[in-house]
Amino acid sequence: MRQKFVVGNWKLNKTIAEALALVTELKNQLGAVKGVQIGVAPTFVALPSVAKRLEGSNIATCAQNTHWEASGAWTGELSAPLLAEAGASWVIVGHSERRQHFGDTNETVGKKAVATIAAGLGAIVCVGETLAERDGNRTLPIVDDQLAGALGGIAAAATPKLVIAYEPVWAIGTGRTATPGQAQEVHAHIRKRLAERYGQVIADGIRIQYGGSVKPSNAESLMAERDIDGALVGGASLEAADFIAIVKAARPS
Ligand code: PEP
């Protein structure tokens, strides 16, 4: 039985004060929720204060990106050991916005995932196709390439620290969600690929989140699908009430 994992990706939103206010409300209102793993990914500058506020709570602090090197001449970058020191326990790698605007490739996403796990953190590896790729019937081969790039350096022993997030690019921030059936089809395919790589037992233990316009009204039906093990939530994670409702929709029945 995989425990569902719901993470709010705040992207470039919230001042430090706003981040603290939101996280305080989440901590108060989600403290009693059992059977769901919860995380929030604030901006880098808010991350240490958010992590401190969340100490001792059931909400993990996540980072939105990392560099693959631990240190060196990489002006403007942050490393996984630094993120760990600042209080992060998970890192989102390969988000489509990073791939689209900041040059992340399947190869660098793989290096980031390896660096994240080497630093003792969990890696949430994002994959997903664009609308043109879906329309061209290329969803599964695109996801295969992304998985191959991301997982090449991750051994079976490291998979407890691995989560995959399937995020169709056409559903991110658009209000257009994949239907539960469309998402499940890709999730099942991802699990099949994980089984080929790591064996069925390990594949059955790896969580696969769905992301793309998840909201309180669609969260339950998406997460009811067999291979949908939680959500990576953008816009709806910025409002406490919406995020709380999504987390509650993930509770085991
Ligand atoms: C995301 O950024 O990972 C995301 C899924 O965004 P949204 O929920 O706003 O579509």
mmCIF file of C-alpha atoms and ligand atoms in Angstrom:
data_model
loop_
_atom_site.group_PDB
_atom_site.id
_atom_site.type_symbol
_atom_site.label_atom_id
_atom_site.label_comp_id
_atom_site.label_asym_id
_atom_site.label_seq_id
_atom_site.Cartn_x
_atom_site.Cartn_y
_atom_site.Cartn_z
ATOM 1 C CA MET A 1 0.000 0.000 0.000
ATOM 2 C CA ARG A 2 1.624 3.267 -1.110
ATOM 3 C CA GLN A 3 1.011 6.264 1.119
ATOM 4 C CA LYS A 4 -0.233 9.204 -0.923
ATOM 5 C CA PHE A 5 2.078 12.219 -1.114
ATOM 6 C CA VAL A 6 0.696 15.704 -1.767
ATOM 7 C CA VAL A 7 3.161 18.537 -2.401
ATOM 8 C CA GLY A 8 2.434 22.212 -2.971
ATOM 9 C CA ASN A 9 4.802 23.874 -5.437
ATOM 10 C CA TRP A 10 4.624 27.570 -4.660
ATOM 11 C CA LYS A 11 6.863 28.530 -7.608
ATOM 12 C CA LEU A 12 7.882 32.224 -7.540
ATOM 13 C CA ASN A 13 5.080 33.257 -5.181
ATOM 14 C CA LYS A 14 4.767 34.511 -1.602
ATOM 15 C CA THR A 15 6.959 36.895 0.339
ATOM 16 C CA ILE A 16 8.712 35.343 3.319
ATOM 17 C CA ALA A 17 6.018 36.759 5.607
ATOM 18 C CA GLU A 18 3.250 35.370 3.386
ATOM 19 C CA ALA A 19 4.971 32.001 3.210
ATOM 20 C CA LEU A 20 5.167 31.841 6.992
ATOM 21 C CA ALA A 21 1.518 32.805 7.370
ATOM 22 C CA LEU A 22 0.430 30.109 4.912
ATOM 23 C CA VAL A 23 2.569 27.426 6.438
ATOM 24 C CA THR A 24 1.404 28.276 9.948
ATOM 25 C CA GLU A 25 -2.182 27.799 8.854
ATOM 26 C CA LEU A 26 -1.354 24.516 7.133
ATOM 27 C CA LYS A 27 0.499 23.289 10.189
ATOM 28 C CA ASN A 28 -2.452 24.120 12.431
ATOM 29 C CA GLN A 29 -5.079 22.643 10.160
ATOM 30 C CA LEU A 30 -3.289 19.576 8.862
ATOM 31 C CA GLY A 31 -1.620 18.462 12.089
ATOM 32 C CA ALA A 32 -4.243 15.814 12.752
ATOM 33 C CA VAL A 33 -4.309 14.385 9.222
ATOM 34 C CA LYS A 34 -3.077 10.804 9.188
ATOM 35 C CA GLY A 35 -2.086 8.506 6.364
ATOM 36 C CA VAL A 36 -0.971 11.193 3.890
ATOM 37 C CA GLN A 37 2.529 12.541 3.378
ATOM 38 C CA ILE A 38 2.499 16.326 2.883
ATOM 39 C CA GLY A 39 5.084 18.789 1.566
ATOM 40 C CA VAL A 40 5.405 22.404 0.519
ATOM 41 C CA ALA A 41 8.030 23.891 -1.811
ATOM 42 C CA PRO A 42 8.597 27.575 -1.063
ATOM 43 C CA THR A 43 11.076 29.856 -2.818
ATOM 44 C CA PHE A 44 14.711 29.367 -1.877
ATOM 45 C CA VAL A 45 14.819 32.507 0.254
ATOM 46 C CA ALA A 46 11.739 31.490 2.257
ATOM 47 C CA LEU A 47 12.851 27.877 2.615
ATOM 48 C CA PRO A 48 14.932 28.127 5.833
ATOM 49 C CA SER A 49 12.221 30.072 7.705
ATOM 50 C CA VAL A 50 9.488 27.740 6.433
ATOM 51 C CA ALA A 51 11.516 24.674 7.426
ATOM 52 C CA LYS A 52 12.035 26.082 10.893
ATOM 53 C CA ARG A 53 8.331 26.831 11.292
ATOM 54 C CA LEU A 54 7.507 23.273 10.185
ATOM 55 C CA GLU A 55 9.899 21.561 12.579
ATOM 56 C CA GLY A 56 8.144 18.766 14.443
ATOM 57 C CA SER A 57 5.127 18.905 12.113
ATOM 58 C CA ASN A 58 3.832 16.373 9.564
ATOM 59 C CA ILE A 59 4.664 18.715 6.654
ATOM 60 C CA ALA A 60 7.983 18.367 4.827
ATOM 61 C CA THR A 61 9.867 21.272 3.308
ATOM 62 C CA CYS A 62 10.765 20.775 -0.347
ATOM 63 C CA ALA A 63 12.959 22.747 -2.739
ATOM 64 C CA GLN A 64 11.920 23.574 -6.294
ATOM 65 C CA ASN A 65 15.265 22.849 -7.961
ATOM 66 C CA THR A 66 18.934 22.153 -7.279
ATOM 67 C CA HIS A 67 22.248 22.188 -9.073
ATOM 68 C CA TRP A 68 23.940 18.816 -9.630
ATOM 69 C CA GLU A 69 27.290 19.850 -8.165
ATOM 70 C CA ALA A 70 27.771 20.218 -4.427
ATOM 71 C CA SER A 71 29.865 23.401 -4.738
ATOM 72 C CA GLY A 72 32.058 25.315 -7.167
ATOM 73 C CA ALA A 73 31.988 28.056 -9.779
ATOM 74 C CA TRP A 74 28.259 28.027 -10.503
ATOM 75 C CA THR A 75 27.161 31.612 -9.885
ATOM 76 C CA GLY A 76 23.557 31.912 -8.780
ATOM 77 C CA GLU A 77 23.042 28.221 -8.114
ATOM 78 C CA LEU A 78 22.252 26.194 -4.990
ATOM 79 C CA SER A 79 23.275 22.656 -4.180
ATOM 80 C CA ALA A 80 21.493 19.715 -2.617
ATOM 81 C CA PRO A 81 23.768 19.636 0.486
ATOM 82 C CA LEU A 82 22.988 23.333 1.041
ATOM 83 C CA LEU A 83 19.268 22.683 0.661
ATOM 84 C CA ALA A 84 19.537 19.877 3.195
ATOM 85 C CA GLU A 85 21.367 22.201 5.571
ATOM 86 C CA ALA A 86 18.610 24.808 5.089
ATOM 87 C CA GLY A 87 15.950 22.264 6.106
ATOM 88 C CA ALA A 88 14.701 20.714 2.862
ATOM 89 C CA SER A 89 13.958 17.021 2.760
ATOM 90 C CA TRP A 90 12.757 16.743 -0.842
ATOM 91 C CA VAL A 91 13.703 18.432 -4.125
ATOM 92 C CA ILE A 92 11.508 18.785 -7.214
ATOM 93 C CA VAL A 93 13.690 18.124 -10.251
ATOM 94 C CA GLY A 94 12.892 18.524 -13.924
ATOM 95 C CA HIS A 95 9.734 20.586 -13.524
ATOM 96 C CA SER A 96 8.487 21.501 -16.990
ATOM 97 C CA GLU A 97 9.022 25.210 -16.274
ATOM 98 C CA ARG A 98 12.700 24.445 -15.634
ATOM 99 C CA ARG A 99 12.865 22.372 -18.805
ATOM 100 C CA GLN A 100 11.066 25.027 -20.863
ATOM 101 C CA HIS A 101 12.673 28.244 -19.576
ATOM 102 C CA PHE A 102 15.957 27.288 -17.929
ATOM 103 C CA GLY A 103 17.421 24.641 -20.165
ATOM 104 C CA ASP A 104 16.973 21.552 -17.994
ATOM 105 C CA THR A 105 17.456 18.485 -20.167
ATOM 106 C CA ASN A 106 16.868 14.797 -19.553
ATOM 107 C CA GLU A 107 20.592 14.533 -18.862
ATOM 108 C CA THR A 108 20.803 17.390 -16.335
ATOM 109 C CA VAL A 109 17.585 16.255 -14.660
ATOM 110 C CA GLY A 110 19.248 12.859 -14.169
ATOM 111 C CA LYS A 111 22.326 14.512 -12.646
ATOM 112 C CA LYS A 112 20.138 16.607 -10.351
ATOM 113 C CA ALA A 113 18.213 13.547 -9.197
ATOM 114 C CA VAL A 114 21.463 11.712 -8.404
ATOM 115 C CA ALA A 115 22.863 14.739 -6.512
ATOM 116 C CA THR A 116 19.635 15.109 -4.558
ATOM 117 C CA ILE A 117 19.618 11.515 -3.387
ATOM 118 C CA ALA A 118 23.377 11.583 -2.685
ATOM 119 C CA ALA A 119 22.700 14.478 -0.296
ATOM 120 C CA GLY A 120 20.215 12.318 1.598
ATOM 121 C CA LEU A 121 17.154 14.077 0.189
ATOM 122 C CA GLY A 122 14.197 12.685 -1.721
ATOM 123 C CA ALA A 123 13.851 13.520 -5.417
ATOM 124 C CA ILE A 124 10.492 14.277 -7.041
ATOM 125 C CA VAL A 125 11.263 13.765 -10.715
ATOM 126 C CA CYS A 126 8.823 15.469 -13.085
ATOM 127 C CA VAL A 127 7.960 14.099 -16.508
ATOM 128 C CA GLY A 128 5.228 14.980 -18.962
ATOM 129 C CA GLU A 129 4.438 15.800 -22.562
ATOM 130 C CA THR A 130 3.472 19.047 -24.281
ATOM 131 C CA LEU A 131 0.173 19.430 -26.092
ATOM 132 C CA ALA A 132 1.864 19.046 -29.495
ATOM 133 C CA GLU A 133 3.486 15.824 -28.300
ATOM 134 C CA ARG A 134 0.155 14.479 -27.030
ATOM 135 C CA ASP A 135 -1.601 15.465 -30.240
ATOM 136 C CA GLY A 136 1.167 13.762 -32.182
ATOM 137 C CA ASN A 137 0.631 10.526 -30.203
ATOM 138 C CA ARG A 138 4.073 10.863 -28.693
ATOM 139 C CA THR A 139 3.155 10.998 -25.005
ATOM 140 C CA LEU A 140 4.548 7.612 -24.036
ATOM 141 C CA PRO A 141 7.842 7.808 -25.974
ATOM 142 C CA ILE A 142 8.464 11.317 -24.564
ATOM 143 C CA VAL A 143 7.832 10.109 -21.024
ATOM 144 C CA ASP A 144 10.084 7.103 -21.703
ATOM 145 C CA ASP A 145 12.964 9.381 -22.750
ATOM 146 C CA GLN A 146 12.466 11.582 -19.712
ATOM 147 C CA LEU A 147 12.419 8.566 -17.401
ATOM 148 C CA ALA A 148 15.494 7.037 -19.012
ATOM 149 C CA GLY A 149 17.407 10.306 -18.552
ATOM 150 C CA ALA A 150 16.268 10.815 -14.985
ATOM 151 C CA LEU A 151 16.679 7.287 -13.688
ATOM 152 C CA GLY A 152 19.920 6.188 -15.390
ATOM 153 C CA GLY A 153 21.990 6.979 -12.290
ATOM 154 C CA ILE A 154 19.504 5.857 -9.667
ATOM 155 C CA ALA A 155 20.119 2.375 -8.317
ATOM 156 C CA ALA A 156 17.388 0.159 -6.921
ATOM 157 C CA ALA A 157 18.685 0.777 -3.384
ATOM 158 C CA ALA A 158 18.003 4.520 -3.810
ATOM 159 C CA THR A 159 14.385 4.158 -4.910
ATOM 160 C CA PRO A 160 12.862 4.732 -1.429
ATOM 161 C CA LYS A 161 14.022 8.326 -2.031
ATOM 162 C CA LEU A 162 12.402 8.517 -5.455
ATOM 163 C CA VAL A 163 8.998 9.883 -6.427
ATOM 164 C CA ILE A 164 7.869 10.454 -10.009
ATOM 165 C CA ALA A 165 5.458 13.280 -10.844
ATOM 166 C CA TYR A 166 3.552 12.923 -14.107
ATOM 167 C CA GLU A 167 2.691 16.456 -15.150
ATOM 168 C CA PRO A 168 1.320 16.906 -18.664
ATOM 169 C CA VAL A 169 2.605 20.339 -19.670
ATOM 170 C CA TRP A 170 -0.721 21.254 -21.274
ATOM 171 C CA ALA A 171 -2.417 20.846 -17.897
ATOM 172 C CA ILE A 172 -0.031 22.970 -15.821
ATOM 173 C CA GLY A 173 -1.490 26.309 -14.823
ATOM 174 C CA THR A 174 -4.061 26.102 -17.617
ATOM 175 C CA GLY A 175 -7.094 24.962 -15.674
ATOM 176 C CA ARG A 176 -7.224 22.017 -18.072
ATOM 177 C CA THR A 177 -6.759 18.767 -16.174
ATOM 178 C CA ALA A 178 -6.059 15.339 -17.566
ATOM 179 C CA THR A 179 -9.079 13.123 -16.970
ATOM 180 C CA PRO A 180 -8.484 10.432 -14.358
ATOM 181 C CA GLY A 181 -8.440 7.900 -17.201
ATOM 182 C CA GLN A 182 -5.877 9.832 -19.260
ATOM 183 C CA ALA A 183 -3.631 10.254 -16.222
ATOM 184 C CA GLN A 184 -4.004 6.627 -15.108
ATOM 185 C CA GLU A 185 -2.980 5.384 -18.548
ATOM 186 C CA VAL A 186 0.343 7.231 -18.316
ATOM 187 C CA HIS A 187 0.862 6.362 -14.646
ATOM 188 C CA ALA A 188 0.393 2.665 -15.412
ATOM 189 C CA HIS A 189 2.886 2.992 -18.258
ATOM 190 C CA ILE A 190 5.408 4.678 -15.946
ATOM 191 C CA ARG A 191 5.006 1.883 -13.413
ATOM 192 C CA LYS A 192 5.570 -0.669 -16.161
ATOM 193 C CA ARG A 193 8.835 1.077 -17.080
ATOM 194 C CA LEU A 194 9.845 1.220 -13.395
ATOM 195 C CA ALA A 195 9.180 -2.530 -13.150
ATOM 196 C CA GLU A 196 11.363 -3.198 -16.190
ATOM 197 C CA ARG A 197 14.166 -1.214 -14.584
ATOM 198 C CA TYR A 198 13.870 -2.209 -10.925
ATOM 199 C CA GLY A 199 11.548 -5.234 -10.781
ATOM 200 C CA GLN A 200 7.857 -5.329 -9.942
ATOM 201 C CA VAL A 201 8.210 -5.285 -6.154
ATOM 202 C CA ILE A 202 10.241 -2.069 -6.140
ATOM 203 C CA ALA A 203 8.066 -0.500 -8.856
ATOM 204 C CA ASP A 204 4.980 -1.205 -6.765
ATOM 205 C CA GLY A 205 6.516 0.803 -3.916
ATOM 206 C CA ILE A 206 7.419 3.952 -5.909
ATOM 207 C CA ARG A 207 4.903 6.779 -5.635
ATOM 208 C CA ILE A 208 3.761 8.464 -8.866
ATOM 209 C CA GLN A 209 2.114 11.837 -8.288
ATOM 210 C CA TYR A 210 -0.132 13.564 -10.795
ATOM 211 C CA GLY A 211 0.250 17.297 -11.420
ATOM 212 C CA GLY A 212 -1.641 19.699 -13.663
ATOM 213 C CA SER A 213 -4.472 21.916 -12.446
ATOM 214 C CA VAL A 214 -5.290 19.711 -9.458
ATOM 215 C CA LYS A 215 -7.979 21.386 -7.368
ATOM 216 C CA PRO A 216 -10.389 20.395 -4.608
ATOM 217 C CA SER A 217 -13.046 19.497 -7.190
ATOM 218 C CA ASN A 218 -10.932 16.966 -9.120
ATOM 219 C CA ALA A 219 -8.407 15.740 -6.534
ATOM 220 C CA GLU A 220 -10.438 12.850 -5.209
ATOM 221 C CA SER A 221 -11.314 11.348 -8.577
ATOM 222 C CA LEU A 222 -7.722 11.600 -9.804
ATOM 223 C CA MET A 223 -6.254 10.050 -6.669
ATOM 224 C CA ALA A 224 -8.835 7.254 -6.713
ATOM 225 C CA GLU A 225 -7.013 5.803 -9.733
ATOM 226 C CA ARG A 226 -4.878 2.758 -8.991
ATOM 227 C CA ASP A 227 -1.521 4.221 -9.944
ATOM 228 C CA ILE A 228 -2.049 7.838 -8.868
ATOM 229 C CA ASP A 229 -0.289 8.170 -5.535
ATOM 230 C CA GLY A 230 -0.763 11.812 -4.701
ATOM 231 C CA ALA A 231 -0.485 15.210 -6.322
ATOM 232 C CA LEU A 232 1.988 17.929 -7.158
ATOM 233 C CA VAL A 233 -0.112 21.064 -6.846
ATOM 234 C CA GLY A 234 0.774 24.513 -8.192
ATOM 235 C CA GLY A 235 -1.888 27.234 -8.193
ATOM 236 C CA ALA A 236 -4.237 25.586 -5.711
ATOM 237 C CA SER A 237 -1.438 25.217 -3.153
ATOM 238 C CA LEU A 238 -1.248 28.987 -2.721
ATOM 239 C CA GLU A 239 -4.603 29.077 -0.915
ATOM 240 C CA ALA A 240 -4.700 27.289 2.426
ATOM 241 C CA ALA A 241 -8.305 26.124 2.069
ATOM 242 C CA ASP A 242 -7.747 24.604 -1.373
ATOM 243 C CA PHE A 243 -4.529 22.849 -0.442
ATOM 244 C CA ILE A 244 -6.054 21.514 2.769
ATOM 245 C CA ALA A 245 -9.027 20.132 0.827
ATOM 246 C CA ILE A 246 -6.676 18.398 -1.639
ATOM 247 C CA VAL A 247 -4.646 16.846 1.197
ATOM 248 C CA LYS A 248 -7.836 15.636 2.838
ATOM 249 C CA ALA A 249 -8.982 14.112 -0.450
ATOM 250 C CA ALA A 250 -5.835 11.969 -0.340
ATOM 251 C CA ARG A 251 -6.623 10.398 3.032
ATOM 252 C CA PRO A 252 -7.027 6.637 2.954
ATOM 253 C CA SER A 253 -10.664 5.600 2.991
HETATM 254 C C1 PEP B 1 2.915 22.517 -11.085
HETATM 255 O O1 PEP B 1 3.459 23.585 -11.224
HETATM 256 O O2 PEP B 1 3.605 21.532 -10.775
HETATM 257 C C2 PEP B 1 1.484 22.440 -11.310
HETATM 258 C C3 PEP B 1 0.957 21.253 -11.415
HETATM 259 O O3 PEP B 1 0.796 23.619 -11.407
HETATM 260 P P1 PEP B 1 -0.823 23.802 -11.436
HETATM 261 O O4 PEP B 1 -1.358 22.956 -10.331
HETATM 262 O O5 PEP B 1 -1.041 25.261 -11.207
HETATM 263 O O6 PEP B 1 -1.286 23.327 -12.773
#
